[in-house]
PDB file of C-alpha atoms in Angstrom:
ATOM      1  CA  UNK A   3     117.453 154.189 102.982  1.00 54.00           C
ATOM      2  CA  UNK A   4     119.032 154.981 106.346  1.00 68.00           C
ATOM      3  CA  UNK A   5     118.506 152.618 109.278  1.00 86.00           C
ATOM      4  CA  UNK A   6     118.298 154.821 112.370  1.00 91.00           C
ATOM      5  CA  UNK A   7     119.169 153.450 115.782  1.00 95.00           C
ATOM      6  CA  UNK A   8     116.850 154.202 118.676  1.00 96.00           C
ATOM      7  CA  UNK A   9     116.838 153.195 122.343  1.00 95.00           C
ATOM      8  CA  UNK A  10     113.759 151.530 123.809  1.00 96.00           C
ATOM      9  CA  UNK A  11     112.868 150.937 127.447  1.00 95.00           C
ATOM     10  CA  UNK A  12     109.820 148.863 128.403  1.00 95.00           C
ATOM     11  CA  UNK A  13     107.994 149.096 131.727  1.00 95.00           C
ATOM     12  CA  UNK A  14     108.629 146.048 133.961  1.00 94.00           C
ATOM     13  CA  UNK A  15     104.993 144.933 133.527  1.00 94.00           C
ATOM     14  CA  UNK A  16     105.680 144.299 129.824  1.00 96.00           C
ATOM     15  CA  UNK A  17     108.889 142.310 130.271  1.00 94.00           C
ATOM     16  CA  UNK A  18     107.244 138.893 129.885  1.00 94.00           C
ATOM     17  CA  UNK A  19     106.461 139.664 126.230  1.00 96.00           C
ATOM     18  CA  UNK A  20     110.100 140.405 125.376  1.00 95.00           C
ATOM     19  CA  UNK A  21     112.970 138.145 124.427  1.00 91.00           C
ATOM     20  CA  UNK A  22     115.203 137.547 127.492  1.00 89.00           C
ATOM     21  CA  UNK A  23     117.977 139.744 126.120  1.00 81.00           C
ATOM     22  CA  UNK A  24     115.687 142.773 125.949  1.00 84.00           C
ATOM     23  CA  UNK A  25     114.294 142.583 129.478  1.00 83.00           C
ATOM     24  CA  UNK A  26     115.470 145.283 131.839  1.00 76.00           C
ATOM     25  CA  UNK A  27     117.098 148.607 131.045  1.00 77.00           C
ATOM     26  CA  UNK A  28     117.281 150.504 127.780  1.00 85.00           C
ATOM     27  CA  UNK A  29     118.324 148.533 124.710  1.00 83.00           C
ATOM     28  CA  UNK A  30     119.451 149.813 121.292  1.00 92.00           C
ATOM     29  CA  UNK A  31     117.374 148.908 118.262  1.00 93.00           C
ATOM     30  CA  UNK A  32     117.914 149.515 114.571  1.00 95.00           C
ATOM     31  CA  UNK A  33     114.716 150.453 112.723  1.00 95.00           C
ATOM     32  CA  UNK A  34     113.925 150.742 109.018  1.00 94.00           C
ATOM     33  CA  UNK A  35     113.244 154.473 109.196  1.00 93.00           C
ATOM     34  CA  UNK A  36     109.677 154.077 107.909  1.00 95.00           C
ATOM     35  CA  UNK A  37     107.748 151.899 110.387  1.00 96.00           C
ATOM     36  CA  UNK A  38     105.568 153.490 113.052  1.00 97.00           C
ATOM     37  CA  UNK A  39     106.473 153.216 116.707  1.00 97.00           C
ATOM     38  CA  UNK A  40     103.432 150.992 117.239  1.00 97.00           C
ATOM     39  CA  UNK A  41     104.757 148.580 114.612  1.00 97.00           C
ATOM     40  CA  UNK A  42     108.216 148.618 116.207  1.00 96.00           C
ATOM     41  CA  UNK A  43     106.758 147.776 119.633  1.00 96.00           C
ATOM     42  CA  UNK A  44     104.676 144.920 118.208  1.00 96.00           C
ATOM     43  CA  UNK A  45     107.665 143.554 116.286  1.00 95.00           C
ATOM     44  CA  UNK A  46     109.405 143.066 119.626  1.00 95.00           C
ATOM     45  CA  UNK A  47     106.542 140.843 120.847  1.00 95.00           C
ATOM     46  CA  UNK A  48     104.417 143.260 122.872  1.00 97.00           C
ATOM     47  CA  UNK A  49     100.703 143.344 121.905  1.00 97.00           C
ATOM     48  CA  UNK A  50      99.447 146.902 121.600  1.00 97.00           C
ATOM     49  CA  UNK A  51      96.493 145.889 123.787  1.00 97.00           C
ATOM     50  CA  UNK A  52      98.967 146.031 126.698  1.00 98.00           C
ATOM     51  CA  UNK A  53     100.596 149.350 125.786  1.00 98.00           C
ATOM     52  CA  UNK A  54      99.534 152.668 127.269  1.00 97.00           C
ATOM     53  CA  UNK A  55     101.491 155.869 126.816  1.00 98.00           C
ATOM     54  CA  UNK A  56     104.485 156.051 124.464  1.00 98.00           C
ATOM     55  CA  UNK A  57     107.091 158.697 125.211  1.00 98.00           C
ATOM     56  CA  UNK A  58     109.976 159.835 123.036  1.00 98.00           C
ATOM     57  CA  UNK A  59     112.627 161.859 124.864  1.00 97.00           C
ATOM     58  CA  UNK A  60     110.066 162.563 127.566  1.00 96.00           C
ATOM     59  CA  UNK A  61     107.190 163.755 125.361  1.00 98.00           C
ATOM     60  CA  UNK A  62     104.077 161.711 124.643  1.00 98.00           C
ATOM     61  CA  UNK A  63     103.694 160.578 121.027  1.00 98.00           C
ATOM     62  CA  UNK A  64     101.009 158.607 119.132  1.00 98.00           C
ATOM     63  CA  UNK A  65     101.567 155.053 117.952  1.00 97.00           C
ATOM     64  CA  UNK A  66     101.781 156.364 114.397  1.00 98.00           C
ATOM     65  CA  UNK A  67     104.958 158.317 115.208  1.00 98.00           C
ATOM     66  CA  UNK A  68     107.962 157.244 113.093  1.00 97.00           C
ATOM     67  CA  UNK A  69     111.046 157.117 115.335  1.00 96.00           C
ATOM     68  CA  UNK A  70     114.163 158.991 114.255  1.00 95.00           C
ATOM     69  CA  UNK A  71     117.830 158.287 114.895  1.00 96.00           C
ATOM     70  CA  UNK A  72     118.784 158.864 118.510  1.00 96.00           C
ATOM     71  CA  UNK A  73     115.253 158.751 119.914  1.00 97.00           C
ATOM     72  CA  UNK A  74     114.868 157.346 123.414  1.00 97.00           C
ATOM     73  CA  UNK A  75     111.512 155.592 123.691  1.00 97.00           C
ATOM     74  CA  UNK A  76     109.662 154.692 126.892  1.00 97.00           C
ATOM     75  CA  UNK A  77     106.860 152.135 126.547  1.00 97.00           C
ATOM     76  CA  UNK A  78     104.385 152.207 129.455  1.00 97.00           C
ATOM     77  CA  UNK A  79     101.603 149.758 130.349  1.00 97.00           C
ATOM     78  CA  UNK A  80      97.903 150.580 130.114  1.00 97.00           C
ATOM     79  CA  UNK A  81      96.580 152.899 132.790  1.00 96.00           C
ATOM     80  CA  UNK A  82      94.204 151.344 135.293  1.00 96.00           C
ATOM     81  CA  UNK A  83      91.267 151.516 135.343  1.00 97.00           C
ATOM     82  CA  UNK A  84      91.388 151.161 131.567  1.00 96.00           C
ATOM     83  CA  UNK A  85      88.720 153.093 129.712  1.00 93.00           C
ATOM     84  CA  UNK A  86      87.152 151.345 126.711  1.00 94.00           C
ATOM     85  CA  UNK A  87      85.196 153.971 124.755  1.00 88.00           C
ATOM     86  CA  UNK A  88      82.544 153.417 122.150  1.00 86.00           C
ATOM     87  CA  UNK A  89      80.316 150.674 123.574  1.00 85.00           C
ATOM     88  CA  UNK A  90      79.012 149.219 126.818  1.00 92.00           C
ATOM     89  CA  UNK A  91      81.826 147.310 128.507  1.00 96.00           C
ATOM     90  CA  UNK A  92      81.457 143.625 127.696  1.00 97.00           C
ATOM     91  CA  UNK A  93      83.833 140.751 127.088  1.00 98.00           C
ATOM     92  CA  UNK A  94      84.603 137.829 124.798  1.00 98.00           C
ATOM     93  CA  UNK A  95      86.755 134.974 126.130  1.00 97.00           C
ATOM     94  CA  UNK A  96      88.550 132.289 124.168  1.00 95.00           C
ATOM     95  CA  UNK A  97      88.229 128.539 124.677  1.00 94.00           C
ATOM     96  CA  UNK A  98      90.883 128.378 127.410  1.00 95.00           C
ATOM     97  CA  UNK A  99      89.127 130.736 129.855  1.00 97.00           C
ATOM     98  CA  UNK A 100      85.916 128.891 130.694  1.00 97.00           C
ATOM     99  CA  UNK A 101      86.206 129.218 134.475  1.00 97.00           C
ATOM    100  CA  UNK A 102      86.893 132.948 134.222  1.00 98.00           C
ATOM    101  CA  UNK A 103      83.870 133.324 131.926  1.00 98.00           C
ATOM    102  CA  UNK A 104      81.585 131.599 134.421  1.00 98.00           C
ATOM    103  CA  UNK A 105      82.855 133.762 137.285  1.00 98.00           C
ATOM    104  CA  UNK A 106      82.378 136.993 135.357  1.00 98.00           C
ATOM    105  CA  UNK A 107      78.832 135.922 134.494  1.00 98.00           C
ATOM    106  CA  UNK A 108      78.241 135.045 138.150  1.00 98.00           C
ATOM    107  CA  UNK A 109      79.041 138.687 138.914  1.00 98.00           C
ATOM    108  CA  UNK A 110      76.615 139.900 136.261  1.00 98.00           C
ATOM    109  CA  UNK A 111      79.250 140.958 133.719  1.00 98.00           C
ATOM    110  CA  UNK A 112      78.220 140.533 130.069  1.00 98.00           C
ATOM    111  CA  UNK A 113      80.625 137.783 128.969  1.00 98.00           C
ATOM    112  CA  UNK A 114      80.523 135.831 125.719  1.00 98.00           C
ATOM    113  CA  UNK A 115      82.556 132.623 125.626  1.00 96.00           C
ATOM    114  CA  UNK A 116      83.480 130.151 122.925  1.00 85.00           C
ATOM    115  CA  UNK A 117      83.558 126.637 124.410  1.00 87.00           C
ATOM    116  CA  UNK A 118      85.086 125.270 121.199  1.00 89.00           C
ATOM    117  CA  UNK A 119      88.076 126.564 119.285  1.00 90.00           C
ATOM    118  CA  UNK A 120      86.566 128.580 116.414  1.00 92.00           C
ATOM    119  CA  UNK A 121      89.942 129.968 115.323  1.00 94.00           C
ATOM    120  CA  UNK A 122      91.681 133.290 115.783  1.00 94.00           C
ATOM    121  CA  UNK A 123      90.153 135.069 112.764  1.00 95.00           C
ATOM    122  CA  UNK A 124      86.599 134.259 113.893  1.00 95.00           C
ATOM    123  CA  UNK A 125      87.294 135.376 117.473  1.00 96.00           C
ATOM    124  CA  UNK A 126      88.811 138.660 116.331  1.00 96.00           C
ATOM    125  CA  UNK A 127      85.906 139.254 113.949  1.00 96.00           C
ATOM    126  CA  UNK A 128      83.354 138.600 116.689  1.00 96.00           C
ATOM    127  CA  UNK A 129      85.196 141.050 118.957  1.00 96.00           C
ATOM    128  CA  UNK A 130      84.877 143.714 116.247  1.00 96.00           C
ATOM    129  CA  UNK A 131      81.297 142.882 115.248  1.00 96.00           C
ATOM    130  CA  UNK A 132      79.924 142.838 118.797  1.00 96.00           C
ATOM    131  CA  UNK A 133      82.376 145.432 120.185  1.00 96.00           C
ATOM    132  CA  UNK A 134      83.608 143.142 122.932  1.00 97.00           C
ATOM    133  CA  UNK A 135      86.958 143.226 124.713  1.00 98.00           C
ATOM    134  CA  UNK A 136      88.679 139.960 123.831  1.00 98.00           C
ATOM    135  CA  UNK A 137      90.420 138.348 126.817  1.00 98.00           C
ATOM    136  CA  UNK A 138      93.055 135.752 126.003  1.00 97.00           C
ATOM    137  CA  UNK A 139      96.396 134.272 126.998  1.00 97.00           C
ATOM    138  CA  UNK A 140      97.228 133.831 123.300  1.00 96.00           C
ATOM    139  CA  UNK A 141      99.664 136.626 122.465  1.00 95.00           C
ATOM    140  CA  UNK A 142      99.362 136.047 118.729  1.00 95.00           C
ATOM    141  CA  UNK A 143      95.590 136.465 118.880  1.00 96.00           C
ATOM    142  CA  UNK A 144      95.996 139.870 120.538  1.00 97.00           C
ATOM    143  CA  UNK A 145      98.158 141.053 117.626  1.00 96.00           C
ATOM    144  CA  UNK A 146      95.334 140.635 115.094  1.00 96.00           C
ATOM    145  CA  UNK A 147      94.310 143.852 113.364  1.00 94.00           C
ATOM    146  CA  UNK A 148      90.588 142.956 113.315  1.00 94.00           C
ATOM    147  CA  UNK A 149      90.282 143.190 117.103  1.00 95.00           C
ATOM    148  CA  UNK A 150      88.026 145.904 118.449  1.00 95.00           C
ATOM    149  CA  UNK A 151      89.764 145.770 121.849  1.00 96.00           C
ATOM    150  CA  UNK A 152      91.652 143.130 123.792  1.00 97.00           C
ATOM    151  CA  UNK A 153      93.611 142.314 126.924  1.00 98.00           C
ATOM    152  CA  UNK A 154      96.135 139.680 127.917  1.00 98.00           C
ATOM    153  CA  UNK A 155      95.189 137.466 130.869  1.00 98.00           C
ATOM    154  CA  UNK A 156      98.392 137.281 132.867  1.00 97.00           C
ATOM    155  CA  UNK A 157      97.705 134.454 135.318  1.00 98.00           C
ATOM    156  CA  UNK A 158      96.758 130.809 134.863  1.00 97.00           C
ATOM    157  CA  UNK A 159      94.798 130.749 138.156  1.00 97.00           C
ATOM    158  CA  UNK A 160      91.089 131.647 137.796  1.00 97.00           C
ATOM    159  CA  UNK A 161      90.955 133.595 141.071  1.00 97.00           C
ATOM    160  CA  UNK A 162      93.915 135.753 140.009  1.00 98.00           C
ATOM    161  CA  UNK A 163      92.505 136.137 136.494  1.00 98.00           C
ATOM    162  CA  UNK A 164      89.221 137.430 137.883  1.00 98.00           C
ATOM    163  CA  UNK A 165      90.936 139.833 140.273  1.00 98.00           C
ATOM    164  CA  UNK A 166      93.124 141.222 137.485  1.00 98.00           C
ATOM    165  CA  UNK A 167      90.263 141.729 135.001  1.00 98.00           C
ATOM    166  CA  UNK A 168      88.094 143.446 137.623  1.00 98.00           C
ATOM    167  CA  UNK A 169      90.988 145.698 138.646  1.00 98.00           C
ATOM    168  CA  UNK A 170      91.912 146.578 135.069  1.00 98.00           C
ATOM    169  CA  UNK A 171      88.455 147.350 133.676  1.00 98.00           C
ATOM    170  CA  UNK A 172      86.296 147.979 136.791  1.00 97.00           C
ATOM    171  CA  UNK A 173      83.068 146.641 135.219  1.00 97.00           C
ATOM    172  CA  UNK A 174      79.803 147.280 137.034  1.00 96.00           C
ATOM    173  CA  UNK A 175      78.910 144.213 139.104  1.00 98.00           C
ATOM    174  CA  UNK A 176      75.388 142.834 139.404  1.00 98.00           C
ATOM    175  CA  UNK A 177      75.737 139.353 140.956  1.00 97.00           C
ATOM    176  CA  UNK A 178      73.215 136.576 140.368  1.00 97.00           C
ATOM    177  CA  UNK A 179      71.677 138.226 137.291  1.00 98.00           C
ATOM    178  CA  UNK A 180      73.246 136.182 134.452  1.00 98.00           C
ATOM    179  CA  UNK A 181      73.242 132.544 133.451  1.00 98.00           C
ATOM    180  CA  UNK A 182      76.692 131.076 133.994  1.00 97.00           C
ATOM    181  CA  UNK A 183      76.046 128.620 131.172  1.00 96.00           C
ATOM    182  CA  UNK A 184      74.976 130.931 128.336  1.00 97.00           C
ATOM    183  CA  UNK A 185      75.240 134.555 129.587  1.00 98.00           C
ATOM    184  CA  UNK A 186      71.484 135.123 129.344  1.00 98.00           C
ATOM    185  CA  UNK A 187      69.636 137.188 131.931  1.00 98.00           C
ATOM    186  CA  UNK A 188      67.965 135.487 134.904  1.00 97.00           C
ATOM    187  CA  UNK A 189      64.451 136.052 136.196  1.00 97.00           C
ATOM    188  CA  UNK A 190      62.705 134.807 139.301  1.00 95.00           C
ATOM    189  CA  UNK A 191      60.768 131.605 138.756  1.00 95.00           C
ATOM    190  CA  UNK A 192      58.294 129.529 140.714  1.00 91.00           C
ATOM    191  CA  UNK A 193      58.832 125.861 141.429  1.00 86.00           C
ATOM    192  CA  UNK A 194      56.042 125.060 139.007  1.00 86.00           C
ATOM    193  CA  UNK A 195      57.717 126.996 136.190  1.00 89.00           C
ATOM    194  CA  UNK A 196      60.947 124.984 136.475  1.00 88.00           C
ATOM    195  CA  UNK A 197      59.535 121.652 137.662  1.00 83.00           C
ATOM    196  CA  UNK A 198      60.394 119.876 134.418  1.00 83.00           C
ATOM    197  CA  UNK A 199      64.069 120.755 134.940  1.00 81.00           C
ATOM    198  CA  UNK A 200      64.344 119.511 138.542  1.00 79.00           C
ATOM    199  CA  UNK A 201      65.148 116.140 140.022  1.00 71.00           C
ATOM    200  CA  UNK A 202      62.945 114.839 142.804  1.00 62.00           C
ATOM    201  CA  UNK A 203      65.306 115.705 145.655  1.00 57.00           C
ATOM    202  CA  UNK A 204      65.785 119.240 144.432  1.00 62.00           C
ATOM    203  CA  UNK A 205      62.067 119.810 144.011  1.00 57.00           C
ATOM    204  CA  UNK A 206      61.420 118.625 147.572  1.00 60.00           C
ATOM    205  CA  UNK A 207      64.290 120.573 149.181  1.00 62.00           C
ATOM    206  CA  UNK A 208      64.144 124.041 147.602  1.00 72.00           C
ATOM    207  CA  UNK A 209      61.492 126.690 147.069  1.00 72.00           C
ATOM    208  CA  UNK A 210      63.388 129.692 145.617  1.00 74.00           C
ATOM    209  CA  UNK A 211      64.422 129.494 141.981  1.00 90.00           C
ATOM    210  CA  UNK A 212      65.607 131.572 139.042  1.00 93.00           C
ATOM    211  CA  UNK A 213      65.543 130.708 135.364  1.00 96.00           C
ATOM    212  CA  UNK A 214      67.541 131.860 132.355  1.00 96.00           C
ATOM    213  CA  UNK A 215      65.454 133.751 129.822  1.00 97.00           C
ATOM    214  CA  UNK A 216      67.637 132.445 126.985  1.00 96.00           C
ATOM    215  CA  UNK A 217      68.355 128.749 127.598  1.00 94.00           C
ATOM    216  CA  UNK A 218      65.789 127.966 130.304  1.00 94.00           C
ATOM    217  CA  UNK A 219      68.313 126.628 132.808  1.00 92.00           C
ATOM    218  CA  UNK A 220      67.040 126.627 136.401  1.00 93.00           C
ATOM    219  CA  UNK A 221      69.037 127.917 139.394  1.00 92.00           C
ATOM    220  CA  UNK A 222      68.666 127.438 143.132  1.00 88.00           C
ATOM    221  CA  UNK A 223      70.850 127.600 146.248  1.00 89.00           C
ATOM    222  CA  UNK A 224      72.352 124.147 145.955  1.00 84.00           C
ATOM    223  CA  UNK A 225      75.409 122.384 147.345  1.00 77.00           C
ATOM    224  CA  UNK A 226      77.943 124.770 145.779  1.00 85.00           C
ATOM    225  CA  UNK A 227      76.164 127.972 146.724  1.00 90.00           C
ATOM    226  CA  UNK A 228      78.499 128.803 149.626  1.00 93.00           C
ATOM    227  CA  UNK A 229      81.512 128.631 147.312  1.00 95.00           C
ATOM    228  CA  UNK A 230      79.800 130.911 144.812  1.00 96.00           C
ATOM    229  CA  UNK A 231      78.766 133.326 147.559  1.00 96.00           C
ATOM    230  CA  UNK A 232      82.418 133.551 148.647  1.00 97.00           C
ATOM    231  CA  UNK A 233      83.491 134.483 145.098  1.00 97.00           C
ATOM    232  CA  UNK A 234      80.813 137.170 144.951  1.00 98.00           C
ATOM    233  CA  UNK A 235      81.602 138.521 148.417  1.00 98.00           C
ATOM    234  CA  UNK A 236      85.328 138.764 147.677  1.00 97.00           C
ATOM    235  CA  UNK A 237      84.729 140.558 144.379  1.00 98.00           C
ATOM    236  CA  UNK A 238      82.345 143.069 145.962  1.00 98.00           C
ATOM    237  CA  UNK A 239      84.711 143.684 148.895  1.00 97.00           C
ATOM    238  CA  UNK A 240      87.630 144.359 146.557  1.00 96.00           C
ATOM    239  CA  UNK A 241      85.473 146.703 144.473  1.00 96.00           C
ATOM    240  CA  UNK A 242      84.559 148.606 147.643  1.00 95.00           C
ATOM    241  CA  UNK A 243      88.250 148.887 148.596  1.00 93.00           C
ATOM    242  CA  UNK A 244      89.149 150.223 145.164  1.00 90.00           C
ATOM    243  CA  UNK A 245      86.356 152.782 145.373  1.00 87.00           C
ATOM    244  CA  UNK A 246      87.486 153.830 148.844  1.00 88.00           C
ATOM    245  CA  UNK A 247      91.053 154.385 147.602  1.00 83.00           C
ATOM    246  CA  UNK A 248      90.015 156.286 144.490  1.00 74.00           C
ATOM    247  CA  UNK A 249      91.167 159.919 144.612  1.00 69.00           C
ATOM    248  CA  UNK A 250      88.381 162.388 145.184  1.00 63.00           C
ATOM    249  CA  UNK A 251      87.496 164.542 142.168  1.00 59.00           C
ATOM    250  CA  UNK A 252      88.835 168.105 142.302  1.00 59.00           C
ATOM    251  CA  UNK A 253      86.552 170.586 143.972  1.00 60.00           C
ATOM    252  CA  UNK A 254      84.578 172.844 141.676  1.00 57.00           C
ATOM    253  CA  UNK A 255      85.805 176.449 141.606  1.00 58.00           C
ATOM    254  CA  UNK A 256      83.643 178.848 143.615  1.00 56.00           C
ATOM    255  CA  UNK A 257      80.970 180.669 141.683  1.00 57.00           C
ATOM    256  CA  UNK A 258      81.314 184.414 141.477  1.00 53.00           C
ATOM    257  CA  UNK A 259      78.924 186.184 143.787  1.00 44.00           C
TER     258      UNK A 259
END
């Protein structure tokens, strides 16, 4: 069987997944003549969750395309905002992203989170079963075939992680509507309804409460509320800026008279 040589160029955004010798410029690569282009890209370390358009000699091709000798391949990152068809947009986060999970829930984004390490197969299966976008910094996890959808979390800083996820997926925001502990929906509650969950000082100092419909946890504007309000305000302001910079849709053609 012949072993054709192709030339592959990755977008700069994908360089961190590549071995140092393959970063920057176009590099030659010998293939087996049978593997799909998607398989070739993954074999070089890039999860397909991070790949957008593939071009061969300037024309767009599917991931199933089998590269031929002499092909020049351009691998581009996902287009933002990324569209995730087939289900309401919701997320699943692995054990290392607890702070990001709480902040997404604070903004009203449907976010499941595993606080213990249940293993890669179980995470990938839950992503597929519940049709959730799996967010992770584990590159190997994002290579698993069972995944319904996934995305690499590029930063280690929660504020940057949140900004990146909101920019990439543009989920609808509905702050203060989800429990940051379990992801359940919140409802207004009277002091009497949550009295058994309050300490004496809290009961004396606050009158406005909410309660999770799933786990029963009570919420009020406590000592950390200003910090949480700042997170919400920043997220909403950035969403407004993105909307303001979004290109206007093309005008409809005039109707014939």
